[in-house]
Coordinates of C-alpha atoms and ligand atoms in Angstrom, one line a residue:
X750 CA 13.4 -96.7 7.2
X751 CA 16.3 -98.6 5.5
X752 CA 15.5 -97.8 1.9
X753 CA 14.0 -95.3 0.0
X754 CA 12.9 -95.6 -3.8
X755 CA 12.4 -92.6 -5.7
X756 CA 11.4 -92.1 -9.6
X757 CA 15.0 -90.7 -11.2
X758 CA 15.6 -87.2 -10.5
X759 CA 16.7 -84.7 -13.0
X760 CA 18.7 -81.6 -12.2
X761 CA 17.4 -78.5 -13.7
X762 CA 20.7 -76.6 -13.1
X763 CA 24.0 -77.7 -13.8
X764 CA 27.5 -76.4 -14.7
X765 CA 29.5 -79.1 -16.3
X766 CA 32.5 -77.0 -18.0
X767 CA 34.6 -78.4 -20.8
X768 CA 37.4 -80.5 -22.0
X769 CA 39.2 -82.7 -19.0
X770 CA 37.4 -80.5 -16.3
X771 CA 34.0 -81.7 -17.8
X772 CA 34.9 -85.0 -18.4
X773 CA 36.0 -85.5 -14.5
X774 CA 32.6 -84.5 -13.3
X775 CA 30.0 -85.4 -15.8
X776 CA 29.9 -89.1 -14.8
X777 CA 28.8 -88.0 -11.1
X778 CA 25.7 -86.3 -12.6
X779 CA 25.0 -89.1 -15.2
X780 CA 24.9 -91.8 -12.1
X781 CA 22.0 -89.7 -10.1
X782 CA 20.4 -88.0 -12.6
X783 CA 18.0 -88.9 -15.7
X784 CA 18.6 -85.5 -17.3
X785 CA 20.2 -81.8 -16.3
X786 CA 19.6 -78.5 -17.7
X787 CA 23.4 -77.5 -18.6
X788 CA 24.3 -73.7 -18.1
X789 CA 26.2 -72.0 -21.1
X790 CA 28.5 -69.8 -19.2
X791 CA 31.3 -71.3 -20.6
X792 CA 34.1 -69.1 -22.0
X793 CA 33.2 -68.0 -24.8
X794 CA 29.5 -68.4 -23.9
X795 CA 27.3 -70.9 -25.7
X796 CA 25.3 -68.6 -27.5
X797 CA 23.6 -70.2 -30.5
X798 CA 22.0 -73.4 -31.2
X799 CA 25.2 -74.9 -33.4
X800 CA 27.6 -73.9 -30.1
X801 CA 24.7 -75.6 -28.0
X802 CA 24.8 -79.1 -29.8
X803 CA 28.6 -78.9 -30.6
X804 CA 29.1 -78.7 -26.7
X805 CA 26.1 -81.5 -26.5
X806 CA 28.3 -83.9 -28.4
X807 CA 31.3 -83.4 -26.3
X808 CA 29.4 -84.0 -23.1
X809 CA 27.7 -86.9 -24.5
X810 CA 30.9 -88.8 -25.9
X811 CA 32.6 -88.3 -22.3
X812 CA 29.7 -90.6 -20.8
X813 CA 29.9 -94.0 -19.8
X814 CA 29.0 -96.1 -22.9
X815 CA 26.0 -97.6 -21.2
X816 CA 24.7 -94.2 -19.6
X817 CA 21.2 -92.9 -20.9
X818 CA 21.9 -89.4 -19.3
X819 CA 20.4 -86.7 -21.2
X820 CA 22.1 -83.4 -21.2
X821 CA 19.3 -80.3 -22.0
X822 CA 21.1 -77.5 -23.2
X823 CA 20.8 -73.6 -22.9
X824 CA 21.5 -70.5 -24.7
X825 CA 23.3 -67.6 -22.9
X826 CA 21.4 -64.2 -23.3
X827 CA 23.5 -61.5 -24.2
X828 CA 22.6 -57.9 -25.4
X829 CA 22.9 -59.3 -29.2
X830 CA 20.5 -62.1 -28.9
X831 CA 18.0 -62.1 -31.9
X832 CA 14.5 -63.3 -32.6
X833 CA 15.9 -65.8 -34.9
X834 CA 18.2 -67.0 -32.7
X835 CA 15.3 -67.7 -30.2
X836 CA 13.3 -69.6 -33.3
X837 CA 16.2 -71.7 -34.1
X838 CA 16.2 -72.5 -30.5
X839 CA 12.5 -73.3 -29.8
X840 CA 12.8 -76.0 -32.9
X841 CA 15.8 -77.5 -31.9
X842 CA 14.8 -80.8 -29.6
X843 CA 18.1 -80.5 -27.7
X844 CA 17.7 -76.7 -26.6
X845 CA 15.1 -76.1 -23.7
X846 CA 16.0 -72.9 -21.9
X847 CA 17.6 -69.5 -22.7
X848 CA 19.9 -68.0 -19.5
X849 CA 19.8 -64.7 -17.8
X850 CA 23.1 -63.3 -16.6
X851 CA 23.1 -60.2 -15.7
X852 CA 26.3 -58.8 -16.5
X853 CA 28.7 -59.0 -13.9
X854 CA 26.5 -61.1 -11.8
X855 CA 28.8 -64.2 -11.1
X856 CA 31.5 -66.6 -12.9
X857 CA 31.6 -66.0 -16.5
X858 CA 29.0 -63.3 -17.0
X859 CA 30.8 -60.7 -18.4
X860 CA 28.7 -61.5 -21.9
X861 CA 25.5 -61.2 -20.0
X862 CA 22.9 -58.5 -20.4
X863 CA 23.8 -55.0 -19.7
X864 CA 20.3 -53.8 -20.0
X865 CA 16.8 -55.8 -20.3
X866 CA 15.4 -53.2 -22.8
X867 CA 18.3 -54.8 -25.0
X868 CA 16.6 -58.2 -25.4
X869 CA 12.9 -57.3 -25.6
X870 CA 12.6 -58.9 -29.2
X871 CA 14.4 -61.9 -27.8
X872 CA 12.1 -61.9 -25.0
X873 CA 8.8 -61.3 -26.7
X874 CA 9.9 -64.2 -28.8
X875 CA 10.7 -66.3 -25.9
X876 CA 7.2 -65.7 -24.8
X877 CA 5.6 -66.5 -27.8
X878 CA 7.4 -70.1 -28.3
X879 CA 7.1 -70.9 -24.8
X880 CA 10.9 -70.9 -24.5
X881 CA 11.6 -70.7 -20.5
X882 CA 14.0 -67.9 -19.2
X883 CA 16.1 -69.1 -16.6
X884 CA 17.2 -66.0 -14.2
X885 CA 20.4 -65.7 -12.3
X886 CA 18.6 -63.2 -10.1
X887 CA 20.8 -60.7 -8.6
X888 CA 21.3 -57.2 -9.2
X889 CA 25.0 -56.2 -9.7
X890 CA 25.2 -52.2 -8.7
X891 CA 28.2 -51.3 -6.3
X892 CA 26.2 -49.7 -4.1
X893 CA 23.8 -52.9 -3.5
X894 CA 24.9 -54.8 -0.7
X895 CA 25.8 -58.4 -1.6
X896 CA 23.1 -59.8 0.6
X897 CA 20.4 -58.0 -0.7
X898 CA 21.0 -58.0 -4.5
X899 CA 18.5 -60.9 -5.0
X900 CA 15.5 -59.0 -3.3
X901 CA 16.3 -56.0 -5.2
X902 CA 16.4 -58.0 -8.4
X903 CA 12.9 -59.1 -7.9
X904 CA 11.5 -55.6 -7.1
X905 CA 13.5 -53.7 -9.5
X906 CA 14.1 -56.0 -12.6
X907 CA 11.6 -59.0 -12.4
X908 CA 8.5 -57.6 -11.4
X909 CA 9.0 -54.8 -14.1
X910 CA 9.9 -57.7 -17.0
X911 CA 6.8 -59.6 -15.9
X912 CA 4.4 -56.7 -16.0
X913 CA 5.5 -56.4 -19.6
X914 CA 6.0 -60.0 -20.5
X915 CA 2.9 -61.7 -18.4
X916 CA 2.8 -65.2 -20.0
X917 CA 6.9 -65.7 -19.7
X918 CA 7.8 -69.2 -18.5
X919 CA 10.4 -67.9 -15.7
X920 CA 12.7 -70.1 -13.3
X921 CA 14.1 -67.9 -10.6
X922 CA 17.3 -70.4 -10.2
X923 CA 19.0 -71.1 -7.1
X924 CA 16.9 -68.9 -4.8
X925 CA 18.4 -68.1 -1.4
X926 CA 15.8 -65.8 0.3
X927 CA 12.5 -65.5 1.9
X928 CA 11.8 -62.8 -0.6
X929 CA 11.9 -65.2 -3.5
X930 CA 10.1 -68.0 -1.8
X931 CA 7.3 -65.7 -1.2
X932 CA 7.6 -63.9 -4.6
X933 CA 7.5 -67.2 -6.5
X934 CA 4.8 -69.0 -4.3
X935 CA 2.4 -66.3 -4.7
X936 CA 3.0 -65.8 -8.6
X937 CA 1.1 -67.4 -11.7
X938 CA 2.1 -70.8 -12.7
X939 CA 4.7 -69.8 -15.2
X940 CA 6.7 -68.6 -12.3
X941 CA 9.1 -71.8 -10.9
X942 CA 12.2 -71.7 -8.6
X943 CA 15.3 -73.9 -8.4
X944 CA 16.6 -74.8 -4.8
X945 CA 20.2 -76.0 -4.6
X946 CA 21.6 -78.6 -1.7
X947 CA 23.5 -76.2 -0.3
X948 CA 21.0 -73.4 0.4
X949 CA 19.0 -75.8 2.1
X950 CA 21.8 -77.4 4.3
X951 CA 24.2 -74.4 5.0
X952 CA 23.8 -70.5 6.1
X953 CA 26.2 -67.9 5.8
X954 CA 27.6 -68.9 9.4
X955 CA 28.9 -72.0 7.6
X956 CA 31.1 -70.0 5.5
X957 CA 31.8 -66.8 8.2
X958 CA 32.6 -68.2 11.2
X959 CA 35.9 -69.9 12.6
X960 CA 37.3 -69.0 9.8
X961 CA 36.6 -68.0 6.0
X962 CA 35.7 -71.4 4.1
X963 CA 36.1 -70.6 0.4
X964 CA 34.3 -73.6 -0.6
X965 CA 30.8 -72.6 0.9
X966 CA 31.4 -69.4 -1.1
X967 CA 28.9 -69.3 -4.1
X968 CA 26.5 -66.9 -6.0
X969 CA 23.8 -65.7 -4.9
X970 CA 25.7 -65.8 -1.6
X971 CA 24.6 -68.0 1.4
X972 CA 22.0 -65.9 3.5
X973 CA 20.7 -65.9 7.0
X974 CA 19.3 -69.2 8.4
X975 CA 16.0 -66.9 9.6
X976 CA 14.3 -66.3 7.9
X977 CA 16.1 -67.1 4.6
X978 CA 17.5 -70.9 4.7
X979 CA 14.0 -71.8 6.8
X980 CA 12.2 -70.5 4.1
X981 CA 13.9 -72.5 1.4
X982 CA 13.5 -75.7 3.4
X983 CA 9.8 -74.9 3.6
X984 CA 9.4 -74.0 0.3
X985 CA 11.5 -77.2 -0.9
X986 CA 9.6 -79.6 1.4
X987 CA 5.8 -78.1 0.7
X988 CA 5.0 -80.1 -1.8
X989 CA 4.2 -76.9 -4.1
X990 CA 5.1 -77.8 -7.9
X991 CA 6.6 -74.4 -8.4
X992 CA 9.8 -75.3 -6.5
X993 CA 12.4 -78.3 -7.6
X994 CA 15.7 -79.6 -7.6
X995 CA 18.6 -77.4 -9.3
X996 CA 22.2 -78.2 -7.8
X997 CA 24.2 -75.4 -9.2
X998 CA 26.9 -77.6 -8.9
X999 CA 29.5 -75.3 -10.2
X1000 CA 33.2 -77.0 -9.8
X1001 CA 36.3 -75.0 -9.4
X1002 CA 39.9 -76.0 -9.3
X1003 CA 41.0 -76.0 -5.5
X1004 CA 43.7 -73.5 -6.2
X1005 CA 41.0 -70.9 -7.6
X1006 CA 38.4 -71.4 -4.6
X1007 CA 41.8 -71.2 -2.0
X1008 CA 42.9 -67.9 -3.1
X1009 CA 43.0 -63.9 -2.2
X1010 CA 40.2 -63.5 -4.5
X1011 CA 38.6 -66.9 -4.6
X1012 CA 35.9 -67.8 -7.2
X1013 CA 32.0 -68.2 -6.5
X1014 CA 30.7 -71.9 -7.3
X1015 CA 30.2 -75.3 -4.9
X1016 CA 30.4 -78.4 -6.4
X1017 CA 27.7 -81.0 -5.4
X1018 CA 27.3 -83.4 -7.7
X1019 CA 29.3 -86.0 -6.3
X1020 CA 26.4 -86.4 -3.7
X1021 CA 23.3 -84.2 -5.2
X1022 CA 20.3 -86.4 -4.4
X1023 CA 22.0 -87.9 -1.1
X1024 CA 22.7 -84.2 0.2
X1025 CA 19.0 -83.3 -0.8
X1026 CA 18.0 -86.5 1.1
X1027 CA 19.9 -85.3 4.1
X1028 CA 18.4 -81.6 3.9
X1029 CA 14.5 -83.6 3.4
X1030 CA 15.1 -86.1 6.4
X1031 CA 16.3 -83.1 8.6
X1032 CA 12.8 -81.3 7.9
X1033 CA 11.1 -84.8 8.5
X1034 CA 9.9 -84.3 5.0
X1035 CA 11.4 -87.3 3.1
X1036 CA 8.3 -87.9 1.8
X1037 CA 8.1 -84.9 -0.1
X1038 CA 11.5 -85.7 -2.3
X1039 CA 10.3 -87.3 -4.6
X1040 CA 8.2 -84.8 -5.8
X1041 CA 11.0 -82.1 -5.8
X1042 CA 13.7 -84.3 -7.1
X1043 CA 12.0 -86.2 -9.9
X1044 CA 8.3 -84.6 -10.7
X1045 CA 7.8 -81.0 -10.4
X1046 CA 10.5 -79.6 -12.6
X1047 CA 9.8 -82.1 -15.5
X1048 CA 6.0 -80.7 -15.3
X1049 CA 7.4 -76.9 -15.1
X1050 CA 9.0 -77.5 -18.7
X1051 CA 6.2 -79.7 -20.1
X1052 CA 8.6 -83.1 -20.0
X1053 CA 7.3 -86.7 -19.3
X1054 CA 8.4 -87.5 -16.0
X1055 CA 11.6 -90.4 -15.9
X1056 CA 10.4 -93.8 -15.4
X1057 CA 13.4 -95.7 -14.0
X1058 CA 13.6 -95.7 -10.3
X1059 CA 16.2 -95.4 -7.9
X1060 CA 17.1 -96.7 -4.7
X1061 CA 18.8 -94.7 -1.6
X1062 CA 20.2 -96.7 1.3
X1063 CA 20.6 -95.7 4.8
X1064 CA 23.9 -96.2 5.3
X1065 CA 26.2 -93.6 6.5
X1066 CA 29.1 -92.7 4.5
X1067 CA 31.8 -90.1 4.6
X1068 CA 32.4 -87.6 1.5
X1069 CA 35.7 -88.0 0.1
X1070 CA 38.1 -84.9 0.6
X1071 CA 38.5 -83.8 -2.7
X1072 CA 38.1 -85.6 -6.5
X1073 CA 40.3 -85.0 -9.3
X1074 CA 39.0 -82.8 -11.8
X1075 CA 41.1 -82.1 -14.8
X1076 CA 44.8 -82.0 -13.8
X1077 CA 44.2 -80.8 -10.6
X1078 CA 41.5 -81.2 -7.5
X1079 CA 38.0 -80.2 -6.7
X1080 CA 36.6 -80.3 -3.2
X1081 CA 33.0 -81.1 -3.0
X1082 CA 30.4 -79.8 -0.8
X1083 CA 30.1 -81.6 2.9
X1084 CA 34.1 -82.7 2.3
X1085 CA 35.1 -85.2 4.9
X1086 CA 31.6 -84.5 6.3
X1087 CA 29.2 -87.9 7.0
X1088 CA 26.0 -88.2 5.0
X1089 CA 23.4 -90.7 6.0
X1090 CA 21.6 -91.9 2.7
X1091 CA 23.6 -93.4 -0.2
X1092 CA 22.5 -94.0 -3.8
X1093 CA 22.7 -98.0 -4.5
X1094 CA 24.5 -98.6 -8.0
Ligands
LIG1064 C1 28.2 -70.4 -10.8 C2 29.6 -70.9 -11.8 O1 30.9 -71.2 -11.0 O2 29.7 -71.3 -13.0 N1 28.9 -70.0 -9.4 C3 28.1 -70.0 -8.6 O3 28.3 -69.4 -7.5 N2 26.8 -70.6 -8.5 C4 27.6 -69.2 -11.6 C5 26.5 -69.2 -11.4 O4 25.4 -70.0 -11.4 O5 25.9 -68.1 -10.6
LIG1065 ZN1 24.6 -71.6 -11.7

């Protein structure tokens, strides 16, 4: 097969940053994706509808004139989010979800929720209005091993939360473990999950064997191949509508990654759909890519699927070493490596 035609995909989990950093990368996503759920972990975070709309305007004004890319905005859940904030979000056409960062879990999560009981009223309102809760599913206690934080989150936080709010729509974001795959697969239809390209294509060996590779460091951290990466590949390519595309593309300045305390985040927007195509082809499941990339996410959010078609061509290419990023550089996932599929412009 030389060409692959797909309904235009959407990215259900994306970090765009702000200012010049944002305008350096937003075009890469807009070229490939119809829509993207834009994460609110700016500094300071996007907590209100007004802030979300201001941020959206900034994004739209950085797009090429011809682009019809639609940024879908989210609010950052804090201990102080009110019922009224949720009502405001539910009636605003550009706001689609609310993001839960356990305080301290990841980049810019300092304002996150310290205890879920602080946000029960907001969650109750979200359940009522059908506003999805997007979850960074990791516990943050010092004594819990970083490789176990996702599995323990499911048991100690998510299961009790869903027992209390059984109808709440939840997306477990960027899942990295077999535990999450099993949990989501066996849940009701109000629970879905996004899977990144990097968690399909890499495991912790890529990050740690032969030297420490900071550009493979993200949160939740890459896990073992068996059983975790294998379970993610099986879930993404299974045709289950509970699993859909979310890159978690999270650009950082090169010097802030290549540091004694490098920050978490992998940049993949430069080649998002091409990376997923590689992963699906390796699993011999290219025929399952369109559902995962272009259909199930829209269905989960209750939105229309895109109608435009994109074409990928089998034409191996080498990913550049870096891209310019504001006044610095960002090192992309798969830098200087070969990818088999390329989006036809
Ligand atoms: C994200 C970032 O840099 O904003 N980093 C990451 O490793 N994924 C935050 C997040 O989604 O955890
Ligand atoms: Zn993220």
